[in-house]
Amino acid sequence: MIERIHLAIFRAIDREGSLTGAAKSLNLTQSALSHTIKKLEHLVGTELWVKDGRTLRLTEAGQYLQDQANRLLPQLERVDHNLKGYARHELGTLHIGMECHPCYQWLLSIVDPFLHAYPGVDIDVKQRFKFGGLAAIFNHDIDLLITPDPINMANIIFEPVFEYELVLVVHQDHPLVNSPFAKPSDLLTETLFTYPVEKARLDVFNQFLLPAACIPKVHKPLEDTEIILQMVATQRGVTTMPRWLIDRYQKKFPIRPVRLGEGGIFKNIHVGYRELDQHNAHVRRFIELARAAPR
């Protein structure tokens, strides 16, 4: 029943002080303005204003409507402004799921320039060790999935953003430091620290140990990257991490990378997203920054 033009008229009357001024500010004729309010009065069943000579006096109902106009119109105008911001990709939230557990510091190097490029856009990161990444994309719980293990799925696109080598990480005094590469049998007597992910998704198992029918002496899952590296640094065992990450941590911990096997294990970090979002400005910009980010 109440339309936006009705609110606009009563706010204009309050601001301009007369029907003539209100009509001019709204680019209406005075007769059109009066006709619009007469129709509204007929619909609501009560007068909204009365004329006393040249003076316009609001009724109690009219004063109520004017008060509501002054309260509601700024909110509606804010809605208009925000909707235009969404249309121009200036507002919103980019929801990111992480299946690359050592990649958090790398992600931060992307987040900072992204937030500067889009001051009105927030970033939400979900980092879970039992994270159902593909289901989250399908359910629109996330917009992007960062993973080293893309899966060929309909309506989901995975783009590689950088290649890395997975290496064995040992204490700097470990005998393997002097070897050109580690063999699966070298881990038979070792405690192996990994993230708490099922073995089928751990490359050190599915690409290195299991094909050679080898298992470590002890396998201990831990959640935190620095705790894992601290355990290695105190000679409690070994782990596997991306070489680029170990290059950063060697200044902090007495650790060294060793190639896994003669040919090494090489992987790509991928960014996955829904096919419908392939032209989304926020998605495209994030991928551009991911490819350019320092590692």
Short mmCIF file of C-alpha atoms in Angstrom, two decimals:
data_model
loop_
_atom_site.label_atom_id
_atom_site.label_comp_id
_atom_site.label_asym_id
_atom_site.label_seq_id
_atom_site.Cartn_x
_atom_site.Cartn_y
_atom_site.Cartn_z
CA MET A 1 0.00 0.00 0.00
CA ILE A 2 2.68 2.49 1.03
CA GLU A 3 5.06 3.16 -1.83
CA ARG A 4 8.41 4.85 -1.82
CA ILE A 5 7.04 7.92 -3.60
CA HIS A 6 4.64 8.51 -0.69
CA LEU A 7 7.54 8.55 1.76
CA ALA A 8 9.56 10.78 -0.56
CA ILE A 9 6.72 13.30 -0.77
CA PHE A 10 6.35 13.63 2.98
CA ARG A 11 10.09 13.95 3.52
CA ALA A 12 10.24 16.60 0.78
CA ILE A 13 7.42 18.54 2.42
CA ASP A 14 9.33 18.43 5.71
CA ARG A 15 12.53 19.64 4.02
CA GLU A 16 11.05 22.24 1.67
CA GLY A 17 8.25 23.52 3.89
CA SER A 18 5.57 23.65 1.16
CA LEU A 19 3.83 21.59 -1.51
CA THR A 20 5.34 23.79 -4.21
CA GLY A 21 8.88 23.28 -2.96
CA ALA A 22 8.33 19.56 -2.42
CA ALA A 23 6.93 19.09 -5.93
CA LYS A 24 9.86 20.97 -7.47
CA SER A 25 12.46 18.92 -5.55
CA LEU A 26 10.82 15.69 -6.77
CA ASN A 27 10.37 16.89 -10.36
CA LEU A 28 6.58 16.60 -10.07
CA THR A 29 3.81 19.04 -10.72
CA GLN A 30 1.96 20.19 -7.63
CA SER A 31 -1.27 18.69 -8.95
CA ALA A 32 0.42 15.31 -9.53
CA LEU A 33 1.82 15.37 -6.02
CA SER A 34 -1.57 16.22 -4.51
CA HIS A 35 -3.29 13.56 -6.63
CA THR A 36 -0.81 10.91 -5.43
CA ILE A 37 -1.52 11.70 -1.78
CA LYS A 38 -5.29 11.83 -2.38
CA LYS A 39 -5.14 8.28 -3.75
CA LEU A 40 -3.17 7.19 -0.69
CA GLU A 41 -5.69 8.83 1.66
CA HIS A 42 -8.45 6.92 -0.11
CA LEU A 43 -6.56 3.65 0.33
CA VAL A 44 -5.75 4.15 4.02
CA GLY A 45 -9.14 5.68 4.83
CA THR A 46 -7.93 8.82 6.58
CA GLU A 47 -6.68 12.30 5.76
CA LEU A 48 -2.93 12.88 5.85
CA TRP A 49 -3.01 16.64 5.55
CA VAL A 50 -5.50 19.49 5.50
CA LYS A 51 -5.16 22.92 3.93
CA ASP A 52 -5.88 25.99 5.99
CA GLY A 53 -5.74 28.76 3.42
CA ARG A 54 -2.20 28.68 2.07
CA THR A 55 -0.97 26.72 5.04
CA LEU A 56 -0.56 22.94 4.95
CA ARG A 57 -1.20 21.17 8.22
CA LEU A 58 -0.40 17.49 8.71
CA THR A 59 -2.94 15.34 10.48
CA GLU A 60 -1.82 12.96 13.19
CA ALA A 61 -1.63 10.19 10.58
CA GLY A 62 0.27 12.51 8.23
CA GLN A 63 2.78 13.41 10.94
CA TYR A 64 3.29 9.71 11.63
CA LEU A 65 3.94 9.07 7.94
CA GLN A 66 6.40 11.97 7.77
CA ASP A 67 8.30 10.63 10.79
CA GLN A 68 8.48 7.19 9.18
CA ALA A 69 9.64 8.73 5.90
CA ASN A 70 12.53 10.48 7.65
CA ARG A 71 13.47 7.20 9.33
CA LEU A 72 12.97 4.70 6.50
CA LEU A 73 14.17 6.55 3.42
CA PRO A 74 17.82 6.84 4.57
CA GLN A 75 17.79 3.08 5.18
CA LEU A 76 16.33 2.39 1.73
CA GLU A 77 18.88 4.72 0.14
CA ARG A 78 21.62 2.82 1.95
CA VAL A 79 20.19 -0.39 0.50
CA ASP A 80 20.27 1.17 -2.98
CA HIS A 81 23.87 2.24 -2.48
CA ASN A 82 24.95 -1.20 -1.28
CA LEU A 83 23.18 -3.02 -4.10
CA LYS A 84 25.03 -0.86 -6.60
CA GLY A 85 28.24 -1.67 -4.74
CA TYR A 86 27.54 -5.38 -5.11
CA ALA A 87 26.81 -4.86 -8.81
CA ARG A 88 30.19 -3.10 -9.22
CA HIS A 89 31.94 -5.84 -7.16
CA GLU A 90 32.83 -3.26 -4.51
CA LEU A 91 31.02 -5.04 -1.65
CA GLY A 92 30.68 -8.61 -0.48
CA THR A 93 32.56 -11.44 1.20
CA LEU A 94 34.91 -13.94 -0.44
CA HIS A 95 34.65 -17.27 1.39
CA ILE A 96 37.79 -19.41 1.09
CA GLY A 97 38.28 -23.05 2.09
CA MET A 98 41.81 -24.33 2.78
CA GLU A 99 42.88 -27.91 2.12
CA CYS A 100 46.54 -26.91 1.84
CA HIS A 101 47.46 -26.93 5.52
CA PRO A 102 50.95 -25.37 5.25
CA CYS A 103 49.67 -22.58 2.97
CA TYR A 104 48.37 -20.16 5.58
CA GLN A 105 51.34 -17.75 5.43
CA TRP A 106 51.19 -17.84 1.64
CA LEU A 107 47.48 -17.01 1.81
CA LEU A 108 48.19 -13.97 3.98
CA SER A 109 50.44 -12.57 1.23
CA ILE A 110 47.39 -12.65 -1.08
CA VAL A 111 44.82 -11.39 1.41
CA ASP A 112 46.61 -8.09 2.08
CA PRO A 113 46.69 -6.80 -1.54
CA PHE A 114 43.19 -8.19 -2.16
CA LEU A 115 41.72 -6.25 0.78
CA HIS A 116 43.46 -3.08 -0.41
CA ALA A 117 42.06 -3.57 -3.92
CA TYR A 118 38.52 -4.12 -2.58
CA PRO A 119 38.02 -2.03 0.62
CA GLY A 120 34.37 -3.07 0.82
CA VAL A 121 34.96 -6.80 0.41
CA ASP A 122 35.72 -9.07 3.38
CA ILE A 123 37.53 -12.41 3.37
CA ASP A 124 36.45 -15.41 5.42
CA VAL A 125 38.82 -18.39 5.63
CA LYS A 126 37.75 -21.88 6.71
CA GLN A 127 40.74 -24.04 7.60
CA ARG A 128 39.67 -27.48 8.79
CA PHE A 129 41.61 -30.70 8.70
CA LYS A 130 38.44 -32.66 7.92
CA PHE A 131 37.10 -30.02 5.59
CA GLY A 132 34.72 -31.23 2.87
CA GLY A 133 35.92 -28.83 0.23
CA LEU A 134 33.93 -29.96 -2.81
CA ALA A 135 30.71 -30.27 -0.82
CA ALA A 136 31.28 -26.76 0.55
CA ILE A 137 31.62 -25.34 -2.98
CA PHE A 138 28.48 -27.12 -4.18
CA ASN A 139 26.55 -25.90 -1.12
CA HIS A 140 27.85 -22.32 -1.59
CA ASP A 141 29.48 -22.41 1.85
CA ILE A 142 32.71 -21.27 0.19
CA ASP A 143 33.56 -19.52 -3.07
CA LEU A 144 37.13 -20.79 -3.47
CA LEU A 145 38.91 -23.98 -2.46
CA ILE A 146 42.70 -24.00 -2.13
CA THR A 147 43.96 -27.55 -2.51
CA PRO A 148 46.93 -29.57 -3.80
CA ASP A 149 44.55 -32.39 -4.80
CA PRO A 150 42.00 -31.23 -7.38
CA ILE A 151 39.23 -33.64 -8.38
CA ASN A 152 37.67 -33.71 -11.82
CA MET A 153 34.06 -32.72 -11.13
CA ALA A 154 31.30 -31.32 -13.31
CA ASN A 155 30.69 -27.58 -12.89
CA ILE A 156 33.86 -27.11 -10.80
CA ILE A 157 37.00 -25.55 -12.26
CA PHE A 158 40.45 -25.98 -10.72
CA GLU A 159 43.24 -23.66 -11.83
CA PRO A 160 46.89 -24.32 -10.89
CA VAL A 161 48.53 -21.27 -9.31
CA PHE A 162 52.00 -22.54 -8.40
CA GLU A 163 54.14 -25.66 -8.42
CA TYR A 164 56.13 -26.85 -5.41
CA GLU A 165 58.26 -29.79 -4.33
CA LEU A 166 57.25 -31.88 -1.35
CA VAL A 167 60.38 -32.70 0.67
CA LEU A 168 61.36 -34.69 3.72
CA VAL A 169 62.27 -32.39 6.62
CA VAL A 170 64.94 -33.55 9.04
CA HIS A 171 67.16 -32.12 11.76
CA GLN A 172 70.29 -30.44 10.39
CA ASP A 173 72.45 -33.19 11.98
CA HIS A 174 70.38 -36.05 10.57
CA PRO A 175 72.42 -38.50 8.42
CA LEU A 176 70.05 -37.98 5.47
CA VAL A 177 71.20 -34.36 5.13
CA ASN A 178 74.27 -35.69 3.32
CA SER A 179 72.24 -37.94 0.99
CA PRO A 180 71.10 -36.75 -2.48
CA PHE A 181 67.62 -38.08 -1.73
CA ALA A 182 65.68 -40.17 0.80
CA LYS A 183 64.49 -43.70 0.04
CA PRO A 184 61.23 -45.13 1.45
CA SER A 185 63.22 -47.60 3.51
CA ASP A 186 64.96 -44.68 5.27
CA LEU A 187 61.71 -43.98 7.13
CA LEU A 188 61.29 -47.50 8.51
CA THR A 189 63.07 -46.46 11.72
CA GLU A 190 61.65 -42.93 11.92
CA THR A 191 58.79 -41.20 13.70
CA LEU A 192 56.84 -39.39 10.98
CA PHE A 193 54.83 -36.30 11.90
CA THR A 194 51.98 -35.32 9.55
CA TYR A 195 48.82 -33.28 9.62
CA PRO A 196 45.74 -35.16 10.89
CA VAL A 197 44.58 -36.19 7.41
CA GLU A 198 43.66 -39.71 6.31
CA LYS A 199 46.66 -41.56 4.88
CA ALA A 200 45.02 -41.87 1.47
CA ARG A 201 45.37 -38.10 1.09
CA LEU A 202 48.93 -37.84 2.39
CA ASP A 203 51.39 -37.77 -0.51
CA VAL A 204 54.23 -39.15 1.58
CA PHE A 205 52.17 -42.32 1.96
CA ASN A 206 50.40 -42.66 -1.39
CA GLN A 207 53.30 -41.52 -3.59
CA PHE A 208 56.35 -42.57 -1.58
CA LEU A 209 55.92 -45.14 1.21
CA LEU A 210 53.02 -47.38 0.21
CA PRO A 211 54.21 -48.08 -3.39
CA ALA A 212 57.44 -49.39 -1.80
CA ALA A 213 55.51 -51.34 0.88
CA CYS A 214 57.15 -49.28 3.62
CA ILE A 215 55.65 -47.66 6.70
CA PRO A 216 57.37 -45.48 9.31
CA LYS A 217 58.17 -46.88 12.73
CA VAL A 218 55.72 -44.40 14.30
CA HIS A 219 53.17 -42.11 12.66
CA LYS A 220 52.02 -39.12 14.75
CA PRO A 221 49.45 -36.62 13.44
CA LEU A 222 49.77 -33.04 14.71
CA GLU A 223 47.69 -30.01 13.72
CA ASP A 224 50.07 -27.05 13.90
CA THR A 225 52.87 -26.45 11.39
CA GLU A 226 55.27 -24.83 13.84
CA ILE A 227 54.70 -27.55 16.45
CA ILE A 228 55.52 -30.17 13.82
CA LEU A 229 58.71 -28.35 12.86
CA GLN A 230 59.63 -27.87 16.52
CA MET A 231 59.37 -31.61 17.00
CA VAL A 232 61.73 -32.15 14.06
CA ALA A 233 64.05 -29.42 15.39
CA THR A 234 64.36 -31.28 18.69
CA GLN A 235 65.12 -34.54 16.85
CA ARG A 236 61.84 -36.21 17.79
CA GLY A 237 61.22 -37.34 14.20
CA VAL A 238 60.82 -36.17 10.61
CA THR A 239 58.04 -34.68 8.51
CA THR A 240 57.20 -33.64 4.95
CA MET A 241 56.49 -30.08 3.87
CA PRO A 242 56.69 -27.92 0.73
CA ARG A 243 60.27 -26.88 0.01
CA TRP A 244 59.28 -23.20 -0.20
CA LEU A 245 57.92 -23.35 3.35
CA ILE A 246 61.07 -24.97 4.72
CA ASP A 247 63.20 -22.33 2.98
CA ARG A 248 61.41 -19.80 5.21
CA TYR A 249 61.69 -21.79 8.45
CA GLN A 250 65.36 -22.78 8.20
CA LYS A 251 66.32 -19.45 9.79
CA LYS A 252 64.10 -20.23 12.77
CA PHE A 253 64.68 -23.98 13.21
CA PRO A 254 67.79 -26.22 12.71
CA ILE A 255 66.08 -28.20 9.93
CA ARG A 256 66.97 -29.19 6.37
CA PRO A 257 65.01 -30.40 3.32
CA VAL A 258 65.80 -33.72 1.64
CA ARG A 259 64.36 -34.81 -1.72
CA LEU A 260 61.84 -37.66 -1.57
CA GLY A 261 63.11 -40.24 -4.01
CA GLU A 262 65.51 -39.69 -6.87
CA GLY A 263 63.00 -37.79 -9.00
CA GLY A 264 61.31 -35.94 -6.14
CA ILE A 265 57.57 -35.37 -5.58
CA PHE A 266 56.20 -32.30 -7.30
CA LYS A 267 52.72 -30.89 -6.77
CA ASN A 268 50.60 -27.90 -7.76
CA ILE A 269 48.44 -25.75 -5.55
CA HIS A 270 45.08 -25.26 -7.26
CA VAL A 271 42.26 -22.79 -6.70
CA GLY A 272 38.85 -24.35 -7.30
CA TYR A 273 35.61 -22.49 -7.90
CA ARG A 274 32.14 -22.97 -9.38
CA GLU A 275 31.97 -22.73 -13.17
CA LEU A 276 29.28 -20.07 -12.82
CA ASP A 277 31.83 -17.86 -11.02
CA GLN A 278 34.57 -18.06 -13.65
CA HIS A 279 34.04 -14.40 -14.61
CA ASN A 280 33.46 -13.15 -11.06
CA ALA A 281 35.79 -10.18 -10.51
CA HIS A 282 36.71 -11.21 -6.97
CA VAL A 283 37.58 -14.77 -8.04
CA ARG A 284 39.66 -13.62 -11.01
CA ARG A 285 41.56 -11.05 -8.94
CA PHE A 286 42.30 -13.58 -6.20
CA ILE A 287 43.72 -16.05 -8.73
CA GLU A 288 45.87 -13.31 -10.30
CA LEU A 289 47.28 -12.43 -6.88
CA ALA A 290 47.80 -16.11 -6.02
CA ARG A 291 49.93 -16.62 -9.11
CA ALA A 292 51.99 -13.52 -8.35
CA ALA A 293 52.35 -14.07 -4.59
CA PRO A 294 55.88 -14.60 -3.19
CA ARG A 295 56.67 -18.08 -1.91
#
